[in-house]
Amino acid sequence: MTEITDYKKARQITIEVKQFVRQLIKPGMKLLEIAEKIEAKMIELGAKPAFPVNLGINEIAAHYTPAFNDDKIAQGLLKVDFGIRFKENIITDTAFTLDLTKEKKFTKLIEASEKALENADRLMKRGTKLNEIGKTIQETITSYGFSPIRNLCGHQIKDHNLHAGLTIPNYDNGNEKTLDEGTYAVEPFATTGTGIVQDARPSGIFKFESRKGVRDPIARRIMDFIEQEYQTLPFCERWIIKKFGERAIFSLKQLEQAGVISQFHTLVEKSSAPVSQAENTYMIHGNSVMVLSD
Ligand code: MN
Ligand code: MN
């Protein structure tokens, strides 16, 4: 049984990691160092990363985590998206955006997604229609003169399942289903561009699909490890290399080809316009709501 006190502890850890991230990141730092320090902080505080830390610069909206040999540096408009996994089945998911430009040219774009989240916040209770949340997000972002990303959305979170059940739209999509008890992430994205993201390069972020007959003994060991350690939660090549060495790169390719794992693609704004993001996780329990990330 998951207890309310466990949710409170998960909330406390998430907030502490967020404070750590805000004072950690400086322009020019390597993304790899940032991701590893954030993930290490979660472990230090008694949790695990629920998924690889995502660090999307400018038009990269989602699904970018540094590779094990990544040399990109923090600059421009940087989205930090992370979550913890506490006591195996409590998962949080949260994001914010930093303006690392000297001239602070993204202040309004960041404010738009933050304000959209703040306005959606009030609707996070039982009985709210999903399209009401989408409408509020859309109206807030367009009032700034920007567009919400329509093909990215918030989501329900269940045990070992980051994206499960209901999706929470970033625009009025006409879905009149209502919120009930459960855990939900709301994540408005604002852009100066078209408001659509598309698949770009493979991200090095994977998830387990199903066991298959795998001949190579190393690939088989990696399959066992992934299934046990992450279940269906996302993981990355960088983590597997840390555990199994660089030979794991080839094994992951074999597992992907066999359909044991699937790979996410980096999601990029279609017109290459900058994207900001804000995200919180809410736990609705009876008539009360706990924000697990703020
Ligand atoms: Mn997220
Ligand atoms: Mn999310």
Coordinates of C-alpha atoms and ligand atoms in Angstrom, one line a residue:
M1 CA 0.0 0.0 0.0
T2 CA 1.2 3.4 -0.9
E3 CA 0.8 5.8 1.9
I4 CA 0.1 9.6 1.8
T5 CA 3.3 10.1 3.7
D6 CA 5.2 8.5 0.9
Y7 CA 3.7 11.0 -1.6
K8 CA 4.7 13.8 0.8
K9 CA 8.2 12.5 0.8
A10 CA 8.3 12.1 -3.0
R11 CA 7.1 15.7 -3.2
Q12 CA 9.8 16.9 -0.8
I13 CA 12.5 15.2 -2.8
T14 CA 11.2 16.5 -6.1
I15 CA 11.2 20.1 -4.8
E16 CA 14.7 19.7 -3.3
V17 CA 16.0 18.4 -6.7
K18 CA 14.3 21.4 -8.4
Q19 CA 16.0 23.9 -6.1
F20 CA 19.3 22.1 -6.7
V21 CA 18.9 22.3 -10.5
R22 CA 18.0 26.0 -10.4
Q23 CA 21.3 26.9 -8.7
L24 CA 23.4 24.2 -10.6
I25 CA 22.9 25.3 -14.2
K26 CA 25.1 28.1 -15.6
P27 CA 25.5 29.0 -19.3
G28 CA 28.4 27.0 -20.9
M29 CA 28.1 24.0 -18.6
K30 CA 28.1 20.6 -20.4
L31 CA 24.6 19.1 -20.7
L32 CA 26.2 15.7 -19.8
E33 CA 27.5 17.1 -16.5
I34 CA 24.1 18.7 -15.7
A35 CA 22.1 15.5 -16.4
E36 CA 24.5 13.3 -14.4
K37 CA 24.5 15.7 -11.4
I38 CA 20.7 15.9 -11.3
E39 CA 20.3 12.1 -11.5
A40 CA 23.0 11.7 -8.8
K41 CA 21.1 14.2 -6.6
M42 CA 17.9 12.1 -6.8
I43 CA 19.8 9.0 -5.7
E44 CA 21.5 10.9 -2.9
L45 CA 18.0 11.9 -1.6
G46 CA 16.7 8.3 -1.6
A47 CA 14.9 8.3 -5.0
K48 CA 15.8 7.2 -8.5
P49 CA 15.3 9.0 -11.8
A50 CA 11.8 8.0 -13.2
F51 CA 13.3 8.7 -16.7
P52 CA 16.5 10.2 -18.1
V53 CA 16.8 13.9 -17.4
N54 CA 15.6 15.7 -20.5
L55 CA 17.5 18.9 -21.6
G56 CA 16.1 20.4 -24.7
I57 CA 17.7 23.5 -26.2
N58 CA 15.7 26.1 -28.2
E59 CA 13.5 24.2 -30.8
I60 CA 14.1 20.8 -29.1
A61 CA 10.8 20.4 -27.3
A62 CA 11.3 16.9 -25.8
H63 CA 13.2 13.6 -25.7
Y64 CA 16.7 14.9 -25.6
T65 CA 19.1 13.5 -23.0
P66 CA 22.8 13.8 -23.4
A67 CA 24.7 10.8 -24.8
F68 CA 27.5 9.3 -22.9
N69 CA 30.0 11.2 -25.0
D70 CA 27.8 14.3 -25.5
D71 CA 29.7 17.7 -25.8
K72 CA 26.7 20.1 -26.1
I73 CA 26.7 23.0 -23.7
A74 CA 23.9 24.7 -21.9
Q75 CA 22.8 27.8 -23.8
G76 CA 19.8 29.6 -25.3
L77 CA 16.4 28.5 -24.1
L78 CA 16.9 25.4 -22.0
K79 CA 14.1 23.1 -20.8
V80 CA 14.9 20.9 -17.9
D81 CA 12.4 18.0 -17.5
F82 CA 12.9 15.4 -14.8
G83 CA 11.0 13.2 -12.4
I84 CA 11.7 10.9 -9.5
R85 CA 10.7 7.4 -8.7
F86 CA 10.2 6.9 -5.0
K87 CA 9.6 3.5 -3.4
E88 CA 9.3 1.9 -6.8
N89 CA 5.8 3.1 -7.8
I90 CA 5.5 6.8 -6.9
I91 CA 6.4 8.8 -10.0
T92 CA 6.7 12.6 -10.3
D93 CA 7.3 14.5 -13.6
T94 CA 8.2 18.2 -13.7
A95 CA 9.8 20.7 -16.0
F96 CA 10.8 24.4 -16.2
T97 CA 12.6 26.5 -18.7
L98 CA 15.7 28.7 -18.3
D99 CA 16.7 31.7 -20.4
L100 CA 20.5 31.4 -20.7
T101 CA 20.8 34.3 -23.2
K102 CA 22.7 37.4 -22.2
E103 CA 20.0 39.7 -23.4
K104 CA 17.2 37.5 -21.7
K105 CA 15.2 37.4 -24.9
F106 CA 12.9 34.5 -23.9
T107 CA 11.4 36.1 -20.8
K108 CA 7.9 36.3 -22.3
L109 CA 8.0 32.9 -23.9
I110 CA 8.9 31.3 -20.5
E111 CA 6.2 33.4 -18.7
A112 CA 3.6 32.1 -21.2
S113 CA 4.0 28.4 -20.4
E114 CA 4.4 29.1 -16.7
K115 CA 1.2 31.2 -16.6
A116 CA -0.6 28.6 -18.6
L117 CA 0.4 26.0 -15.9
E118 CA -0.6 28.3 -13.1
N119 CA -4.1 28.8 -14.7
A120 CA -4.5 25.1 -15.4
D121 CA -3.5 24.4 -11.8
R122 CA -6.9 25.7 -10.5
L123 CA -8.7 23.2 -12.6
M124 CA -6.8 20.2 -11.3
K125 CA -9.6 18.6 -9.3
R126 CA -12.2 15.8 -9.8
G127 CA -14.9 16.6 -12.3
T128 CA -13.0 19.1 -14.5
K129 CA -13.4 18.4 -18.2
L130 CA -10.1 17.7 -20.0
N131 CA -10.9 20.2 -22.8
E132 CA -11.5 23.0 -20.2
I133 CA -7.8 22.5 -19.1
G134 CA -6.7 22.5 -22.8
K135 CA -8.8 25.7 -23.5
T136 CA -7.3 27.5 -20.5
I137 CA -3.7 26.6 -21.6
Q138 CA -4.4 27.6 -25.2
E139 CA -6.1 30.9 -24.2
T140 CA -3.2 31.8 -21.8
I141 CA -0.5 31.1 -24.3
T142 CA -2.2 32.8 -27.3
S143 CA -2.9 35.9 -25.0
Y144 CA 0.9 36.3 -25.1
G145 CA 1.0 36.1 -28.9
F146 CA 2.4 32.6 -28.9
S147 CA 1.1 29.1 -29.8
P148 CA 0.7 26.1 -27.6
I149 CA 2.2 22.8 -29.0
R150 CA -0.9 20.9 -30.0
N151 CA 0.7 17.5 -30.5
L152 CA 2.3 17.3 -27.0
C153 CA 0.1 16.8 -24.0
G154 CA -0.1 16.1 -20.3
H155 CA -0.8 12.6 -19.1
Q156 CA -2.0 10.3 -16.4
I157 CA 0.7 8.5 -14.4
K158 CA 0.2 5.0 -13.1
D159 CA 2.6 2.5 -11.4
H160 CA 5.6 2.0 -13.6
N161 CA 3.8 3.8 -16.4
L162 CA 4.7 7.4 -17.1
H163 CA 2.1 7.9 -19.9
A164 CA -1.0 6.0 -19.0
G165 CA -4.7 6.4 -19.4
L166 CA -6.0 10.0 -19.9
T167 CA -4.1 12.7 -21.8
I168 CA -4.4 16.3 -20.9
P169 CA -4.5 18.5 -24.0
N170 CA -2.7 21.8 -24.5
Y171 CA -5.6 23.2 -26.6
D172 CA -9.4 22.7 -26.7
N173 CA -9.6 19.4 -28.4
G174 CA -13.3 18.8 -27.5
N175 CA -12.6 15.9 -25.1
E176 CA -15.2 16.2 -22.4
K177 CA -14.0 13.3 -20.2
T178 CA -13.5 14.4 -16.7
L179 CA -10.7 14.1 -14.1
D180 CA -11.1 11.5 -11.4
E181 CA -8.7 10.3 -8.7
G182 CA -5.2 9.6 -9.8
T183 CA -1.9 11.2 -10.7
Y184 CA -1.6 13.5 -13.6
A185 CA 1.1 15.6 -15.2
V186 CA 0.1 18.9 -16.9
E187 CA 2.7 20.3 -19.3
P188 CA 2.0 23.4 -21.4
F189 CA 4.5 24.1 -24.2
A190 CA 4.6 27.6 -25.8
T191 CA 6.3 28.5 -29.0
T192 CA 6.7 31.4 -31.5
G193 CA 6.4 28.8 -34.3
T194 CA 3.6 26.7 -35.8
G195 CA 2.8 24.7 -32.6
I196 CA 3.5 21.3 -34.0
V197 CA 6.5 19.1 -33.1
Q198 CA 7.9 16.4 -35.3
D199 CA 10.3 13.4 -35.0
A200 CA 14.0 14.2 -35.4
R201 CA 16.9 12.0 -34.6
P202 CA 16.8 8.9 -32.5
S203 CA 17.3 10.0 -28.9
G204 CA 19.2 7.3 -27.1
I205 CA 16.1 7.0 -24.8
F206 CA 14.4 3.7 -24.9
K207 CA 11.6 1.7 -23.3
F208 CA 11.2 -2.0 -22.8
E209 CA 8.5 -3.6 -25.0
S210 CA 8.6 -7.4 -24.6
R211 CA 11.0 -10.3 -24.1
K212 CA 12.2 -12.1 -27.2
G213 CA 14.6 -14.9 -27.9
V214 CA 18.1 -13.2 -28.0
R215 CA 21.1 -15.2 -28.8
D216 CA 23.9 -12.8 -27.7
P217 CA 24.6 -13.4 -24.0
I218 CA 25.4 -9.8 -23.3
A219 CA 22.3 -8.6 -25.0
R220 CA 20.3 -11.2 -23.0
R221 CA 21.8 -9.9 -19.7
I222 CA 20.9 -6.4 -20.7
M223 CA 17.4 -7.4 -21.6
D224 CA 17.0 -9.0 -18.1
F225 CA 18.4 -6.0 -16.4
I226 CA 16.1 -3.5 -18.3
E227 CA 13.0 -5.6 -17.7
Q228 CA 13.7 -5.8 -14.0
E229 CA 15.1 -2.4 -13.3
Y230 CA 12.9 -0.1 -15.4
Q231 CA 9.8 -2.2 -16.3
T232 CA 8.1 0.1 -18.9
L233 CA 9.8 3.3 -17.6
P234 CA 12.1 5.1 -20.1
F235 CA 15.9 4.6 -19.8
C236 CA 18.9 5.7 -21.8
E237 CA 21.9 4.3 -23.5
R238 CA 24.1 6.4 -21.1
W239 CA 22.8 4.4 -18.1
I240 CA 23.3 1.1 -19.8
I241 CA 26.8 2.0 -20.8
K242 CA 27.5 2.9 -17.2
K243 CA 26.5 -0.5 -16.1
F244 CA 27.7 -2.7 -18.9
G245 CA 30.5 -0.7 -20.6
E246 CA 30.6 0.6 -24.2
R247 CA 29.9 -2.8 -25.7
A248 CA 26.3 -2.2 -24.6
I249 CA 25.9 0.2 -27.6
F250 CA 25.9 -2.8 -30.0
S251 CA 23.7 -4.9 -27.7
L252 CA 21.1 -2.1 -27.5
K253 CA 21.0 -2.0 -31.3
Q254 CA 20.4 -5.8 -31.4
L255 CA 17.6 -5.5 -28.8
E256 CA 16.0 -2.7 -30.7
Q257 CA 16.1 -4.7 -34.0
A258 CA 14.6 -7.7 -32.2
G259 CA 11.8 -5.5 -30.9
V260 CA 12.7 -6.0 -27.2
I261 CA 13.1 -2.3 -26.8
S262 CA 11.9 0.7 -28.7
Q263 CA 13.6 4.1 -29.1
F264 CA 12.1 7.6 -28.8
H265 CA 12.9 10.2 -31.3
T266 CA 13.9 13.7 -30.3
L267 CA 10.9 16.0 -30.8
V268 CA 11.6 19.3 -32.6
E269 CA 9.3 22.2 -33.4
K270 CA 8.4 22.0 -37.0
S271 CA 9.4 25.5 -38.0
S272 CA 12.6 25.3 -35.8
A273 CA 11.1 28.0 -33.5
P274 CA 12.0 28.1 -29.8
V275 CA 9.8 26.2 -27.3
S276 CA 9.3 26.8 -23.6
Q277 CA 7.7 24.3 -21.2
A278 CA 6.4 24.2 -17.6
E279 CA 5.2 21.0 -15.9
N280 CA 3.8 19.8 -12.6
T281 CA 2.4 16.6 -11.3
Y282 CA -0.9 16.5 -9.3
M283 CA -2.2 13.7 -7.1
I284 CA -6.0 13.9 -6.8
H285 CA -7.2 11.9 -3.8
G286 CA -10.9 12.2 -2.8
N287 CA -11.6 15.9 -2.7
S288 CA -8.0 16.9 -2.0
V289 CA -5.2 17.6 -4.5
M290 CA -1.5 17.5 -3.8
V291 CA 1.0 19.1 -6.2
L292 CA 3.8 16.6 -6.2
S293 CA 6.4 18.9 -7.7
D294 CA 5.8 22.4 -6.4
Ligands
MN1 MN 8.2 15.8 -18.0
MN2 MN 5.2 14.6 -18.6

